[in-house]
Short mmCIF file of C-alpha atoms in Angstrom, two decimals:
data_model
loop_
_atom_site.label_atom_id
_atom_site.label_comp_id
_atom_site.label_asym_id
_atom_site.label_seq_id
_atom_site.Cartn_x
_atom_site.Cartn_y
_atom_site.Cartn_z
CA UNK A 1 15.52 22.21 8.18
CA UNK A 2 13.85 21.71 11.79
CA UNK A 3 10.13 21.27 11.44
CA UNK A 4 7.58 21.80 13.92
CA UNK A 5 5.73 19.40 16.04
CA UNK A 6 2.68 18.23 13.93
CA UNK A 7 -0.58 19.55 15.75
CA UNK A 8 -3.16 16.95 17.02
CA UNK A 9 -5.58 18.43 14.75
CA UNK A 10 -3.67 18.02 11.70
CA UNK A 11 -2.39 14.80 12.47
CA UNK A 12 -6.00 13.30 12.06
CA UNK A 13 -6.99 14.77 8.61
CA UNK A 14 -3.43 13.67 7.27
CA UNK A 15 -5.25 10.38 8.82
CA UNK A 16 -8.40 11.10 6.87
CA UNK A 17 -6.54 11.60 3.72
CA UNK A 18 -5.26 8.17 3.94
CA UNK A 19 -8.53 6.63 4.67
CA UNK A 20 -10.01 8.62 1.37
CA UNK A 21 -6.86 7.35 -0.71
CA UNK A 22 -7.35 3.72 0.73
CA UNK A 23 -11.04 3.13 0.56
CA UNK A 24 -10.92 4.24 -3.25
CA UNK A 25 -7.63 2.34 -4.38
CA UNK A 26 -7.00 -0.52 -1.84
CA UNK A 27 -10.78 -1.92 -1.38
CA UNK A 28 -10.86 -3.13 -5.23
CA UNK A 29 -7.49 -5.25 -4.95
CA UNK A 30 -8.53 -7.10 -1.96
CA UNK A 31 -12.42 -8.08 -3.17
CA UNK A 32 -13.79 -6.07 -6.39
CA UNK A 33 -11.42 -7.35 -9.00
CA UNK A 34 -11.44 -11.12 -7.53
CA UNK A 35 -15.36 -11.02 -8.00
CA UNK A 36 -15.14 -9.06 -10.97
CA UNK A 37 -12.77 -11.51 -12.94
CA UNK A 38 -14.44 -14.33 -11.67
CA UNK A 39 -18.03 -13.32 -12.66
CA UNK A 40 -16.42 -12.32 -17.17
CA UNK A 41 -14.24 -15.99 -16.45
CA UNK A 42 -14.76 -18.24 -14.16
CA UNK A 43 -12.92 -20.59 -15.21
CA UNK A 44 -9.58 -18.58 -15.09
CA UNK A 45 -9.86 -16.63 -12.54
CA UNK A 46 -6.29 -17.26 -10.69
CA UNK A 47 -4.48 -16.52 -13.92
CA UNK A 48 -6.83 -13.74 -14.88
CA UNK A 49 -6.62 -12.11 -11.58
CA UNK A 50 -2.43 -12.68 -11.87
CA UNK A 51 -2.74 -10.94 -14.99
CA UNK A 52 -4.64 -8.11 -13.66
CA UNK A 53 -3.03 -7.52 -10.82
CA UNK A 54 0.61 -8.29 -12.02
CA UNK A 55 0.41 -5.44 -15.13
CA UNK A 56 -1.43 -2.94 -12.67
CA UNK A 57 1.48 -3.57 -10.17
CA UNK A 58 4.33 -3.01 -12.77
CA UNK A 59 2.59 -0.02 -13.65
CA UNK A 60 2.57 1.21 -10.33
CA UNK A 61 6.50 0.35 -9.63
CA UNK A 62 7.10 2.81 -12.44
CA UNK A 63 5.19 5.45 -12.14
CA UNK A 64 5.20 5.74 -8.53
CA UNK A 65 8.66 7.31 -7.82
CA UNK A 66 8.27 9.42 -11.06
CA UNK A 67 5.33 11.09 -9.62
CA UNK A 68 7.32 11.72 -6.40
CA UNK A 69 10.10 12.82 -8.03
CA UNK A 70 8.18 15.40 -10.30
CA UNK A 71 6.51 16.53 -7.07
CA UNK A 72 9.90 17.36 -5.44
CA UNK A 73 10.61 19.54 -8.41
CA UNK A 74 7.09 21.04 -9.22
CA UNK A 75 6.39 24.79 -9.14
CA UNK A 76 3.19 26.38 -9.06
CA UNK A 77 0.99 28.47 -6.89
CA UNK A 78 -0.69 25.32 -5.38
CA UNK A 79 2.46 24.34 -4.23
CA UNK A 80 4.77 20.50 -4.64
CA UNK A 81 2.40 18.09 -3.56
CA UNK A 82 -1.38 19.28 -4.04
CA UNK A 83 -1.86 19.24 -8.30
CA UNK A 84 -0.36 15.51 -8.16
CA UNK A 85 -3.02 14.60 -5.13
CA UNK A 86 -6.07 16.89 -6.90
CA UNK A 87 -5.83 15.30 -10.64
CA UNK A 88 -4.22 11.76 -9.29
CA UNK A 89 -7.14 11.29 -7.07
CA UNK A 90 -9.78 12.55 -9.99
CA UNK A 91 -8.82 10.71 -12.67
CA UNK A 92 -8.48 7.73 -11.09
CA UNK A 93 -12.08 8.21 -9.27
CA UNK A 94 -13.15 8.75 -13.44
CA UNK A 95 -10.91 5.34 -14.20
CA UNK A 96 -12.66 3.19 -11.71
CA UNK A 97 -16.33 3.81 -12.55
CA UNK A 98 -14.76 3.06 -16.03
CA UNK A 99 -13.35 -0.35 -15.09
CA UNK A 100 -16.61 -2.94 -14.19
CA UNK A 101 -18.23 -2.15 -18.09
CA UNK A 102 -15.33 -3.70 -19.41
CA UNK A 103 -16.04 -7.57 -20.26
CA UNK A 104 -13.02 -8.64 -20.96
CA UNK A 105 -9.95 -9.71 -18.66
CA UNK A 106 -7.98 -7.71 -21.15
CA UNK A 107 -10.31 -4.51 -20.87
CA UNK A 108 -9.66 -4.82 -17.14
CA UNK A 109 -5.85 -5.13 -17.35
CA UNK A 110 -6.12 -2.00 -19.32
CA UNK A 111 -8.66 -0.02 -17.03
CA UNK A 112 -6.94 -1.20 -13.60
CA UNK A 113 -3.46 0.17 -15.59
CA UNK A 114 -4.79 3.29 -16.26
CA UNK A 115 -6.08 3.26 -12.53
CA UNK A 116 -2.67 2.48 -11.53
CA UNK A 117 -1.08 4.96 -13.10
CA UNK A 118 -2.97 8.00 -12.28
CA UNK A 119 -3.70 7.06 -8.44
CA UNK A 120 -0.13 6.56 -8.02
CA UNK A 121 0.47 10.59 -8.56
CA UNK A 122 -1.99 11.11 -5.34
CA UNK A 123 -0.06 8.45 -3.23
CA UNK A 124 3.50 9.88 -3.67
CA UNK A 125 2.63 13.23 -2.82
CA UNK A 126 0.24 12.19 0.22
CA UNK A 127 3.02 10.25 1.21
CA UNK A 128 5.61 12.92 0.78
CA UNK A 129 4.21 15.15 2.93
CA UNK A 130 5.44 12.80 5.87
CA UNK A 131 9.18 13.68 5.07
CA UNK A 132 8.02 17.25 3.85
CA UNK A 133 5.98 18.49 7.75
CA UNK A 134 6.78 15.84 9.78
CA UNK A 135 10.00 15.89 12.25
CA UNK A 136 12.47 12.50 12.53
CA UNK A 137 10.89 11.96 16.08
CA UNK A 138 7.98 11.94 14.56
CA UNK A 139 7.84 9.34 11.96
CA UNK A 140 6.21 6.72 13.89
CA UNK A 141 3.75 8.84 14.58
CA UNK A 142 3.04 9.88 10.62
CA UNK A 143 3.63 5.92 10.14
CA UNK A 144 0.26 5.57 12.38
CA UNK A 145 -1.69 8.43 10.61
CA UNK A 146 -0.59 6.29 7.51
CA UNK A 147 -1.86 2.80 8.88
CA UNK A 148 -5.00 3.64 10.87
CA UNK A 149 -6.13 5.80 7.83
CA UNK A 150 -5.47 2.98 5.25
CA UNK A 151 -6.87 0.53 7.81
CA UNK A 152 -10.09 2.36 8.27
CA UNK A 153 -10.17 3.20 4.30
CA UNK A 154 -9.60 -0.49 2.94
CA UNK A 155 -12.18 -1.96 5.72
CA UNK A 156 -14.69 0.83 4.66
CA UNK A 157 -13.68 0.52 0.72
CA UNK A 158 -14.40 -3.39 1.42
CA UNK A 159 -17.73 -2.81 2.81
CA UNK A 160 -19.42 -0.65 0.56
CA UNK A 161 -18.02 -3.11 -2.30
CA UNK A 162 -19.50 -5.28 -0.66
CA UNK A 163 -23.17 -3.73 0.11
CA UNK A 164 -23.07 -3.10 -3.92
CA UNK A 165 -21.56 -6.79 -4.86
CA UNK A 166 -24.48 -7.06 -7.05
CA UNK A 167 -23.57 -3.63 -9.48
CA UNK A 168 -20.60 -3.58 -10.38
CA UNK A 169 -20.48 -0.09 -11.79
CA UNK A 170 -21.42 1.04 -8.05
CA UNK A 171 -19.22 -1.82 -6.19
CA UNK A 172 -15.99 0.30 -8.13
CA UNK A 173 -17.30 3.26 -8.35
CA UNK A 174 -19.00 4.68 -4.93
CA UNK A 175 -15.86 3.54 -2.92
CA UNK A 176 -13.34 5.74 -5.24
CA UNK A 177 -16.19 9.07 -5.57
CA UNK A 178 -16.74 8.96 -1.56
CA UNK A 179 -12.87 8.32 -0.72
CA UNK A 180 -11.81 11.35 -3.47
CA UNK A 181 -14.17 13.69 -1.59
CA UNK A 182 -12.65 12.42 1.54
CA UNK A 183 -9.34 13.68 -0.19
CA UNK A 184 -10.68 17.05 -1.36
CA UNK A 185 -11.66 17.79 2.48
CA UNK A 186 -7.84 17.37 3.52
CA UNK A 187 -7.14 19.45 0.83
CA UNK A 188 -9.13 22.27 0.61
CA UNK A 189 -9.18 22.79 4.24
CA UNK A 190 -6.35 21.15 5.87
CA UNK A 191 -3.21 21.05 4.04
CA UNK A 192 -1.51 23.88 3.26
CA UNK A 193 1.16 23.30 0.50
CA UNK A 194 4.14 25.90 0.78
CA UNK A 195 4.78 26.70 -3.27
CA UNK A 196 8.65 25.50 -3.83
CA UNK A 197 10.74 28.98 -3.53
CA UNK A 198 13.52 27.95 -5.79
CA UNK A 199 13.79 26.51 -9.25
CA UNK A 200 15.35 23.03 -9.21
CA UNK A 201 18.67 22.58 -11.44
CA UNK A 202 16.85 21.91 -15.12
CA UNK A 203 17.46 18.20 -16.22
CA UNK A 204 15.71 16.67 -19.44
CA UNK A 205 13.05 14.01 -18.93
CA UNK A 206 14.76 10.61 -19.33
CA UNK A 207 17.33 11.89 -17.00
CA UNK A 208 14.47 12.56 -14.32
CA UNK A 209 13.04 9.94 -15.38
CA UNK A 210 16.23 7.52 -14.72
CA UNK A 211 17.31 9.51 -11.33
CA UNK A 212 13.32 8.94 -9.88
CA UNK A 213 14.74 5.21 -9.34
CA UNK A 214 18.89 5.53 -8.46
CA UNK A 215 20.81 5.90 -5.25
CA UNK A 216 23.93 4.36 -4.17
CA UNK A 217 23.55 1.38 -2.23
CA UNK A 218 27.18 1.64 -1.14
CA UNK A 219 26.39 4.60 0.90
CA UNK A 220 22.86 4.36 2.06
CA UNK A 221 23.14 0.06 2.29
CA UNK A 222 20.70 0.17 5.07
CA UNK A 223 18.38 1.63 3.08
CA UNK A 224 18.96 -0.81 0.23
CA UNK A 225 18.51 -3.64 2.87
CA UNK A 226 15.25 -1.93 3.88
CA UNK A 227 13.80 -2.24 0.89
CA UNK A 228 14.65 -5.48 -0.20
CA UNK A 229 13.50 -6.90 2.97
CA UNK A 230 10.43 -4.85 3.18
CA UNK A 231 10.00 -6.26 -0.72
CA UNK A 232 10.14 -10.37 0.62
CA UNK A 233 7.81 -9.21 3.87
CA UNK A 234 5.42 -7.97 1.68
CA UNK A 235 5.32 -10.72 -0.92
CA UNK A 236 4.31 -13.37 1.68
CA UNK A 237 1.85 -10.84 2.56
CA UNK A 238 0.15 -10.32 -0.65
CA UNK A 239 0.31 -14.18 -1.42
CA UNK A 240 -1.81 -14.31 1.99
CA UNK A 241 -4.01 -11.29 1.19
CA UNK A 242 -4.65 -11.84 -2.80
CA UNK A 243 -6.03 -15.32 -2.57
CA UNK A 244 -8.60 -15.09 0.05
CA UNK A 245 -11.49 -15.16 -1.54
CA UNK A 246 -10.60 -18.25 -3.73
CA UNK A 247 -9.84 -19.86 -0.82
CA UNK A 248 -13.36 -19.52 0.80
CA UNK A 249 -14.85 -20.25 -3.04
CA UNK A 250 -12.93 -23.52 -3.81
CA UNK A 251 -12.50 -24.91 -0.22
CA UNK A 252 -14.94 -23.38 1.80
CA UNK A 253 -17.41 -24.02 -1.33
CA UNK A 254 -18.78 -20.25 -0.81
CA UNK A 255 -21.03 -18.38 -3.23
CA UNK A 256 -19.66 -14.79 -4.50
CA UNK A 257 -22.06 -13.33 -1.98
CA UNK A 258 -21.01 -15.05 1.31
CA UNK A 259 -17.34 -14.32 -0.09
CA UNK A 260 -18.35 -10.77 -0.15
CA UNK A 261 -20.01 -10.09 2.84
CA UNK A 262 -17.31 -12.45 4.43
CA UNK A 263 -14.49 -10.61 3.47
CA UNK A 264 -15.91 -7.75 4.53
CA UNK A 265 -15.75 -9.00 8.31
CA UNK A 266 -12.66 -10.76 7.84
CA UNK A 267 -10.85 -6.94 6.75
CA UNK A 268 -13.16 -5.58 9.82
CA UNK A 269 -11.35 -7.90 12.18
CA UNK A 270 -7.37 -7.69 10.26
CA UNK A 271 -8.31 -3.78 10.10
CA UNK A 272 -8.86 -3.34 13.91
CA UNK A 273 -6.02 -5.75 14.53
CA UNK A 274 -3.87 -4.47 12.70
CA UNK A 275 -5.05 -0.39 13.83
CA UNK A 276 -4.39 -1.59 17.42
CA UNK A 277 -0.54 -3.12 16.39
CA UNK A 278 0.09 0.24 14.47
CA UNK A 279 -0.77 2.99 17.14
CA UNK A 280 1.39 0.31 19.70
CA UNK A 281 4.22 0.01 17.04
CA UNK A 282 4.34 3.51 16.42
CA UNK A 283 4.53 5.19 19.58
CA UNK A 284 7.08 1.97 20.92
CA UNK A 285 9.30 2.71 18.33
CA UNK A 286 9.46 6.52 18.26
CA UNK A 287 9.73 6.42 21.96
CA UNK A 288 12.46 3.62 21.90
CA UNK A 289 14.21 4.59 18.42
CA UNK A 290 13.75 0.42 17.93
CA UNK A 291 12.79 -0.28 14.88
CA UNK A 292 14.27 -3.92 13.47
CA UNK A 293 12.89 -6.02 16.43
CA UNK A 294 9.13 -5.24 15.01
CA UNK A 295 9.63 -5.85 11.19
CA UNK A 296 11.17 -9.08 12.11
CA UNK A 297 8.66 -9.92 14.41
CA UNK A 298 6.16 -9.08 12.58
CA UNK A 299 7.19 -11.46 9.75
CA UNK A 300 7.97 -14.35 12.16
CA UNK A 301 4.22 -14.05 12.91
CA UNK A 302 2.94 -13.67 9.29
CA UNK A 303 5.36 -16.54 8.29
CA UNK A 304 3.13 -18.55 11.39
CA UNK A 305 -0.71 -16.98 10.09
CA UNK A 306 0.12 -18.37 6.69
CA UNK A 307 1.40 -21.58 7.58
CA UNK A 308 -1.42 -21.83 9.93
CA UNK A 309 -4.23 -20.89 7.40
CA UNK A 310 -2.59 -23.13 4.38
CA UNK A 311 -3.33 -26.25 6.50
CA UNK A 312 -6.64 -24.54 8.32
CA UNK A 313 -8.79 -22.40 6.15
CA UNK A 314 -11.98 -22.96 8.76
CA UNK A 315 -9.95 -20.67 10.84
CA UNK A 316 -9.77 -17.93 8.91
CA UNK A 317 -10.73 -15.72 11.67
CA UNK A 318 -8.21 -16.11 13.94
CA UNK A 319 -5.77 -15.73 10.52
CA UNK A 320 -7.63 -12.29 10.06
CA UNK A 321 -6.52 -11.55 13.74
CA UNK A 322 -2.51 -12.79 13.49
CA UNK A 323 -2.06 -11.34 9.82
CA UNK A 324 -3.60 -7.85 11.10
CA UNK A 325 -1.24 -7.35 13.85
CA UNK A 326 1.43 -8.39 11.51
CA UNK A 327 0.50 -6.24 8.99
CA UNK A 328 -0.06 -3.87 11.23
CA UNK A 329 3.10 -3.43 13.08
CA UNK A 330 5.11 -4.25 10.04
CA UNK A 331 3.80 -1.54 8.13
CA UNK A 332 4.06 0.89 10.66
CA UNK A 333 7.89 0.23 11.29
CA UNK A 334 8.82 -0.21 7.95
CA UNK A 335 7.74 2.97 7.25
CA UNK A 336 9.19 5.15 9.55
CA UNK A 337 12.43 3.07 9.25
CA UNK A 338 12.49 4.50 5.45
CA UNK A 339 12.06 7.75 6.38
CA UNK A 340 14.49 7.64 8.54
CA UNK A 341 17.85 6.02 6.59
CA UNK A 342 16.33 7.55 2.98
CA UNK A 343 19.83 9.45 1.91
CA UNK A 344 18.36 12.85 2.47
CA UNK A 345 15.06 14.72 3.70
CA UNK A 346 14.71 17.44 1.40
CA UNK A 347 13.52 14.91 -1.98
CA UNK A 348 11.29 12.57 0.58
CA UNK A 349 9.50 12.40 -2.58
CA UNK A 350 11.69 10.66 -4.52
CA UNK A 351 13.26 8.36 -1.71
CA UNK A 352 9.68 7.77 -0.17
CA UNK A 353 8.58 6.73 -3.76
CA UNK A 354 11.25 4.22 -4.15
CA UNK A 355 10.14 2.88 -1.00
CA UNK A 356 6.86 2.59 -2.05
CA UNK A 357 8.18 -0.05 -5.34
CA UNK A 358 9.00 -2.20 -2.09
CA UNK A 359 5.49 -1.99 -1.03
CA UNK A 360 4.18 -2.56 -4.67
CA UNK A 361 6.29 -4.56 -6.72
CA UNK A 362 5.15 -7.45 -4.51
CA UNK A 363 1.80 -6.74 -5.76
CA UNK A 364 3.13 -7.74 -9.41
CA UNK A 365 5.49 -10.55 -7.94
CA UNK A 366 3.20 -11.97 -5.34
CA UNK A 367 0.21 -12.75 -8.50
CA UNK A 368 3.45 -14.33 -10.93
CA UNK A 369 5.05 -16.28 -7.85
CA UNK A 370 1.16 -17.97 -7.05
CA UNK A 371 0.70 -20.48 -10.15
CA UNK A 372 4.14 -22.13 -9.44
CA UNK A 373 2.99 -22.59 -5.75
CA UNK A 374 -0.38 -23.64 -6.64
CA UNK A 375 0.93 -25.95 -9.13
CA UNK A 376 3.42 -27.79 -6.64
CA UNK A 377 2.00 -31.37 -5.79
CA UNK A 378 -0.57 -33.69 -7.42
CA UNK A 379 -3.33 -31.39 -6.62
CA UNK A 380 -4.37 -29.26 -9.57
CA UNK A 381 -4.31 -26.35 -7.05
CA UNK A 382 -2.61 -26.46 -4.39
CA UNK A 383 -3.68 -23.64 -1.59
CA UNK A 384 -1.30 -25.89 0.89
CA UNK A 385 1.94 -24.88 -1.18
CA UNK A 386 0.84 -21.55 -1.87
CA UNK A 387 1.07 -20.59 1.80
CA UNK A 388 3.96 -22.46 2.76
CA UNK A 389 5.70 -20.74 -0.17
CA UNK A 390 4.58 -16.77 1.49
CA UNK A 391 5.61 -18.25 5.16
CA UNK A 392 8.90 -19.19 3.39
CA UNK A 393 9.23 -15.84 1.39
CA UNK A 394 8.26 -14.00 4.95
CA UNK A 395 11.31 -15.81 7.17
CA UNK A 396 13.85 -14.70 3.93
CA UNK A 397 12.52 -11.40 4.54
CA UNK A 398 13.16 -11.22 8.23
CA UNK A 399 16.60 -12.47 7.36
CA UNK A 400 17.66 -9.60 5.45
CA UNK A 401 16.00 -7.54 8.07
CA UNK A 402 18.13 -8.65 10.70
CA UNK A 403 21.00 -7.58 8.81
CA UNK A 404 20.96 -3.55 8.85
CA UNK A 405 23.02 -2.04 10.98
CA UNK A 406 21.35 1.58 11.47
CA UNK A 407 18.11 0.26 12.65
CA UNK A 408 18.31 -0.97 16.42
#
């Protein structure tokens, strides 16, 4: 089906959607839960925040291409996409104001879950709508809309966590309510959800269940390669990104509310960076139709920021900088480059949600993989190892990369 060019107009709240969807989910995994499970145990808080993050993340990998695939198939008046972004994005606004009166790490691995779960139904549709309005030439261009919006949501998310470090009930819960009516904007006035026409063939719900996750590798393997170089990219990433804040607390010696209001400028800085690589990636690549050159170069350089910042944490800074452009660019390309070797356009649900598990499953891996790196040496933790390891993870990444075939 040939689609329209996407307007300039509509471009930018497809941009705003992101940043709602970003500043409410995002913002807590990079700061709120780190100072949330450090202030009910301090004295586990790496394993803790593993815990939290790992179960959340599995949760996620599941439910994330179920909720695109049951968007591909939905019928209703409100059309595919808009019931899973409506009731995603409100129950998990409910779920996070929810989370910080739990005590208990195990009360948060059960609210964050629950989080997971039901924010996962907005993202799959949001995303959707990429393969659903937007035309192949395009898809850098959605990839931006995608990136700038989640930059601008997570560094916004971040700061107002940050401003409320001190209540936690208001550090969760004023980035999620403010980001959901950022949401109900694009919705209400900007997206307009064509109701699907035809029934889909009827299929019971373990086999919709099973076919949200299968494709044939033999005939899409560039897509297969995709993702499981996307998957060790992303890894070194999170490895870099999750840890952060204990860096600054047990080498820099920080208190929780320097860490705060530092990490707040540090995702200022990676969030401008990496805006800047994203608009540059996306429009390069789109006009080019070159698409592997940037993910592997993009890894090279996060493979560099990590080693750089294991053996220098004073210049975190200048890490922020590297890993945003990185991230940034990366991101971008990645993106698009699923769109464009996913088996088909017509389910971009279901084949954008399975590229999603490449984006978070290393959310899962990245907290499980951590304690062995940590643990490497005579040091009882060992930040050194830990970043060597994501460098290390990063370069296998850009290996697999390098292989697919498709991509130029």
């Amino acid at each position: 089906m040939n689609k329209q060019p996407i307007s300039r107009q509509f471009f930018l709240m497809y941009a705003l959607a992101f940043v709602g969807v970003w500043m409410a989910f995002i913002a807590p995994t990079m700061s709120g839960l780190q100072i949330r499970i450090g202030q009910i145990d301090p004295a586990h808080k790496a394993s803790g925040l593993a815990l939290v993050l790992g179960v959340g993340a599995l949760l996620a990998l599941v439910s994330n291409p179920i909720w695109g695939q049951l968007s591909d198939r939905h019928m209703g008046r409100w059309g595919r996409r808009k019931p899973f972004m409506f009731f995603g994005g409100l129950a998990g606004t409910v779920a996070l104001f929810v989370l910080p009166l739990m005590q208990t790490v195990v009360g948060v691995v059960i609210a964050w879950s629950v989080v997971q779960l039901v924010f996962n139904a907005a993202i799959a549709a949001l995303h959707a709508i990429t393969s659903d309005m937007f035309p192949e030439s395009e898809r850098g261009k959605a990839s931006v809309a995608v990136g700038v919006g989640g930059g601008v949501g997570t560094v916004l998310g971040i700061g107002l966590s940050a401003a409320l470090v001190k209540t936690p009930i208001l550090m969760f819960g004023v980035p999620a309510l403010l980001g959901f009516i950022i949401l109900l904007i694009f919705l209400v006035w900007w997206y307009q959800d064509t109701p699907l026409q035809e029934a889909p063939v009827r299929a019971g719900v373990l086999k919709t269940v099973l076919d949200s996750y299968s494709f044939n590798w033999q005939q899409t393997p560039d897509f297969g390669k995709l993702l499981t170089g996307n998957f060790f990219i992303l890894i070194g990433l999170n490895i870099i990104t999750t840890y952060q804040v204990y860096v600054m607390s047990d080498r820099l010696g920080w208190s929780d509310a320097k860490v705060a209001s530092m990490i707040t400028v540090i995702y200022l800085i990676s969030g401008a960076s990496s805006m800047v690589a994203n608009y540059i990636a996306g429009w390069l690549s789109d006009k080019y139709a070159r698409y592997r050159g940037w993910i592997v170069g993009s890894a090279l350089l996060l493979a560099g920021t990590a080693t750089m910042f294991g053996f220098r944490p004073d210049l975190l800074i200048l890490a922020a900088v590297l890993a945003g452009l990185a991230q940034g660019a990366e991101n971008n390309v990645a993106y698009a480059a699923l769109s464009l070797t996913m088996p088909d356009q017509e389910n971009g649900g279901k084949w954008l949600g399975i590229g999603n598990m490449s984006m978070v499953l290393p959310q899962s891996i990245a907290p499980a993989v951590a304690p062995i790196l940590l643990a490497i040496g005579n040091q009882s933790v060992n930040y050194v190892s830990l970043y060597l390891g994501a460098a290390i993870i990063a370069v296998i990444g850009a290996g697999v990369i390098m292989t697919i075939k498709k991509l130029q």
